[in-house]
Coordinates of C-alpha atoms in Angstrom, one line a residue:
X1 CA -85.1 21.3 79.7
X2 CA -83.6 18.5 77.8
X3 CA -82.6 18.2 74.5
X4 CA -84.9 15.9 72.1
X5 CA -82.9 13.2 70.3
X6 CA -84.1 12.9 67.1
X7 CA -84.3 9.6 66.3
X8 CA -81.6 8.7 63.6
X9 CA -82.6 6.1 60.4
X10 CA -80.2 4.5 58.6
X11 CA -80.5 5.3 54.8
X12 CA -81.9 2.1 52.9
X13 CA -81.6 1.2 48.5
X14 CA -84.1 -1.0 47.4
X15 CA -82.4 -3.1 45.1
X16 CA -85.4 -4.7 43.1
X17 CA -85.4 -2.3 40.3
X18 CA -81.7 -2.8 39.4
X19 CA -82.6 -6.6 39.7
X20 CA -85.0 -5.9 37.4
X21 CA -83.0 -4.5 34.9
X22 CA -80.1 -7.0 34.9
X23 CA -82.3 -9.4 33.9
X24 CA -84.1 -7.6 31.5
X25 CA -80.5 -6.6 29.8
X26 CA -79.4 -10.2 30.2
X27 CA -82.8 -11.9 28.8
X28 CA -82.5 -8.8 25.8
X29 CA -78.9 -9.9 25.0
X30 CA -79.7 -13.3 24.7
X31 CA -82.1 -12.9 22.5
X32 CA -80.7 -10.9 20.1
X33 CA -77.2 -11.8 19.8
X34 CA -76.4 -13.7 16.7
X35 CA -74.2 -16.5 16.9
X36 CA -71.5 -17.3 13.7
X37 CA -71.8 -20.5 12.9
X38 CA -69.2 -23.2 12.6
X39 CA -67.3 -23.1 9.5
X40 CA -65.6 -26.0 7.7
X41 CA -62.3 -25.1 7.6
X42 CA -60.5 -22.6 9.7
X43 CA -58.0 -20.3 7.8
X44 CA -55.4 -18.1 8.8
X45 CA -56.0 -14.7 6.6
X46 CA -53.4 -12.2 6.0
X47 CA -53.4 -9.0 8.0
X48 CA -54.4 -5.5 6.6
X49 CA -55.4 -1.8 7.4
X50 CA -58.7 -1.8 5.4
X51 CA -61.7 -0.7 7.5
X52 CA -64.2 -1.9 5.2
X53 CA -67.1 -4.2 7.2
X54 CA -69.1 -6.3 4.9
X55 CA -72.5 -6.4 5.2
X56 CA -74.4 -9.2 8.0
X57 CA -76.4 -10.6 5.5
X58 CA -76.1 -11.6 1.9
X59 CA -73.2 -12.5 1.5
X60 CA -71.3 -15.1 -0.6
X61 CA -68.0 -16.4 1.1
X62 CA -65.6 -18.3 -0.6
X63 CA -63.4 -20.0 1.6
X64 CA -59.6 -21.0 0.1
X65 CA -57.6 -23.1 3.1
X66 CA -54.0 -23.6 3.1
X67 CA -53.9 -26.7 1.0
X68 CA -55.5 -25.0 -2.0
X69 CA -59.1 -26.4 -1.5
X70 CA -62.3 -23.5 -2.1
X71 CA -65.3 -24.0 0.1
X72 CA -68.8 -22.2 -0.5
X73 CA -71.2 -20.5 1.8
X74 CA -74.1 -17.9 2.0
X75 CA -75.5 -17.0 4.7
X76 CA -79.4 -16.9 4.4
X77 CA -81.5 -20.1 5.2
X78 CA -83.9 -19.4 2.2
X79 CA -81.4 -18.4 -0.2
X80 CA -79.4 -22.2 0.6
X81 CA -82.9 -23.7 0.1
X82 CA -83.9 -22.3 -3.5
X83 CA -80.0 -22.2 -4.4
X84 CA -80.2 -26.2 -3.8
X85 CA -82.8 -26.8 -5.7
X86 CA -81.6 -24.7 -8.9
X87 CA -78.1 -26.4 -8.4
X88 CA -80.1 -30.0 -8.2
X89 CA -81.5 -29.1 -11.3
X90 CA -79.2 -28.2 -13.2
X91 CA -77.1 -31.4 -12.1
X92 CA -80.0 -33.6 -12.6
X93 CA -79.5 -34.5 -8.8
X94 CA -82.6 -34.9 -6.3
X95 CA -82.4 -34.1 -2.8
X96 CA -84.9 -35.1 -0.4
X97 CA -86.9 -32.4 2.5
X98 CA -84.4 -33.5 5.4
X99 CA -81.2 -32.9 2.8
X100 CA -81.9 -29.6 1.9
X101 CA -83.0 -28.5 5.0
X102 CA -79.4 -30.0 6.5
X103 CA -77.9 -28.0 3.7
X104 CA -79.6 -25.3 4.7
X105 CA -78.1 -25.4 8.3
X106 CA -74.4 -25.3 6.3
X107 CA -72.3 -22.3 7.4
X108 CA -70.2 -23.5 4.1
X109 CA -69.2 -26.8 2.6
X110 CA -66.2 -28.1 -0.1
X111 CA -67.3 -31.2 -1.7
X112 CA -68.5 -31.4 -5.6
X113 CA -72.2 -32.3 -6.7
X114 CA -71.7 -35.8 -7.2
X115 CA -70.9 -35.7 -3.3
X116 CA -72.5 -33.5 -1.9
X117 CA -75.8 -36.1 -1.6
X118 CA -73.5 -38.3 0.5
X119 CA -72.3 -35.5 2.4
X120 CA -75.6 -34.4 3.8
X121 CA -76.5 -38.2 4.6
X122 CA -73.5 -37.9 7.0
X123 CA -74.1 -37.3 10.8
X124 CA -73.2 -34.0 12.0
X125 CA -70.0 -35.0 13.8
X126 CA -68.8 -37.4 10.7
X127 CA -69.0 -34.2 8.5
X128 CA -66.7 -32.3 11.1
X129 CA -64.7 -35.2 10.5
X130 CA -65.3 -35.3 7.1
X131 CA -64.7 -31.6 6.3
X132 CA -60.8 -32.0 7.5
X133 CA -59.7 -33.9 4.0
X134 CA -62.6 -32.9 1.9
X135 CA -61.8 -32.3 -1.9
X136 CA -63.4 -28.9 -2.1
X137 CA -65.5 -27.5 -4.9
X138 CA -63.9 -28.2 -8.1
X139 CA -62.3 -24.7 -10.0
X140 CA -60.8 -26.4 -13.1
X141 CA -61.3 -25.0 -16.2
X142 CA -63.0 -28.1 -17.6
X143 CA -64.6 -28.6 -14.0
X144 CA -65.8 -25.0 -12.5
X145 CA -69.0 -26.0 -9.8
X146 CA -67.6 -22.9 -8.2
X147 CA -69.2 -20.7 -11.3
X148 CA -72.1 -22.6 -11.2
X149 CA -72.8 -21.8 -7.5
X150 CA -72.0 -18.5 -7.5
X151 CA -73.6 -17.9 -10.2
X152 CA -77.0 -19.9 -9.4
X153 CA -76.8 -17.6 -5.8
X154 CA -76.7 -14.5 -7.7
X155 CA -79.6 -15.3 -9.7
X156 CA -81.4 -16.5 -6.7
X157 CA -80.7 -13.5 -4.7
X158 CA -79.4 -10.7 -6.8
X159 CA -78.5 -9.0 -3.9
X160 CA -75.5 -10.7 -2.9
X161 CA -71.9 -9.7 -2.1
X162 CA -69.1 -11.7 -2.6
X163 CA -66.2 -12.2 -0.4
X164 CA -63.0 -14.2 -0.5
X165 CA -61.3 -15.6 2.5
X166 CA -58.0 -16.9 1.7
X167 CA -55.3 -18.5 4.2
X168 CA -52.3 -16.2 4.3
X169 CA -50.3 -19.7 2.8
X170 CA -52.6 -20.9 -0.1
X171 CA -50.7 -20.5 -3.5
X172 CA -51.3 -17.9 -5.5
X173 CA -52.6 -20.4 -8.7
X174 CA -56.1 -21.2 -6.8
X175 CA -56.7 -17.7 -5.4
X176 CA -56.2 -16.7 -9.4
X177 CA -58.4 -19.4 -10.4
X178 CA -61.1 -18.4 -7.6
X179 CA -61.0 -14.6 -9.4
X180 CA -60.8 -15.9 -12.7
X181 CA -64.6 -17.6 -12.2
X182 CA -65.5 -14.8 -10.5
X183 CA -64.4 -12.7 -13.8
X184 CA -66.1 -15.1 -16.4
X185 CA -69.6 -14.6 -14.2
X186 CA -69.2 -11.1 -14.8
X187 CA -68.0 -10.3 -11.0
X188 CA -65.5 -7.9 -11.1
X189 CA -66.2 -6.3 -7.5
X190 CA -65.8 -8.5 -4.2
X191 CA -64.2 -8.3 -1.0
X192 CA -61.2 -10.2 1.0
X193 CA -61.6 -10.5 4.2
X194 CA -58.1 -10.1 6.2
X195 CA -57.3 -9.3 10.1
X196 CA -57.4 -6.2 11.1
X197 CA -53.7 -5.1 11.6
X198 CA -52.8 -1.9 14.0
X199 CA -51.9 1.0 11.8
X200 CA -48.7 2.1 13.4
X201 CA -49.1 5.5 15.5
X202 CA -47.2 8.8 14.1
X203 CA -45.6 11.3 15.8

């Protein structure tokens, strides 16, 4: 009597739940992931071993570029709104809904008050343009906006951090003066932000 062939299947995978899941991982990703915004001016910092993150939100970050001029910036939207108003108060400047909510959009900026109208009036491209030979904030002892911002943040948002990122070839004068404001505020804790340099391996 013959044998009976069993009849041989080829193994199949149905693919459609790892589709699924690509896209589900893709579509969660792009959701969530938080984009850093364009900053003003692009420094070169210094390189250390420090492990110490800063926090992702709250946090004040004073920006000091190679040619010795201090930019501002803090990162949430409704802190840069009421932080506007107290500054335009205190200036006795006014600043209209679509200014503040352009200021609001700012990752940081480096112009004085009297500017900083004008400044938001510019297109978005003109103040990329713009933000390559701004004057930055003013840190002179008998003109320190810098004090006034950071300290107008604080009061807005007690919560803050504060965080200086310095070019590795700014002069040591305006990095002083930067910690000097941050002193007569009554700062004397805040963080600088470096590169993260290899610690070398022992044997």
């Amino acid at each position: 009597m013959p044998k009976v062939k069993v009849k041989r299947t080829k193994p199949t995978l149905d693919m459609t739940p790892m589709v699924d899941l690509a896209f589900l991982l893709v579509t969660f990703f792009m959701l969530t992931t938080q984009f850093s915004p364009e900053e003003a001016v692009i420094v070169d910092t210094p390189s250390s071993v420090s492990e110490i993150k800063l926090p992702e939100s709250n946090v004040i970050t004073i920006t000091v570029d190679k040619n010795d001029r201090v930019f501002f910036g803090v990162d949430s939207k409704q802190t840069k709104e009421a932080l506007l108003n107290k500054m335009a108060g205190k200036y006795g400047v006014s600043f209209s809904p679509t200014e503040t909510e352009t200021f609001s959009l700012l990752s940081n900026f480096g112009v004085p008050m009297n500017r900083l109208k004008s400044y938001l009036a510019l297109p978005s491209d003109d103040r990329k343009k713009f933000d390559k030979s701004a004057p930055g904030i003013p840190v002179d002892s008998l003109n320190n906006e810098l004090g006034d911002w950071v300290h107008q943040t604080r009061l807005t948002n007690p919560k803050v951090v504060i965080a200086i990122k310095g070019d590795q070839d700014v002069s040591f004068e305006t990095v002083q003066k930067v910690i000097n404001t941050l002193q007569d505020k009554k700062v004397n804790r805040f963080n600088l932000i470096t590169d993260m340099e290899n610690r070398p391996q022992t044997l």
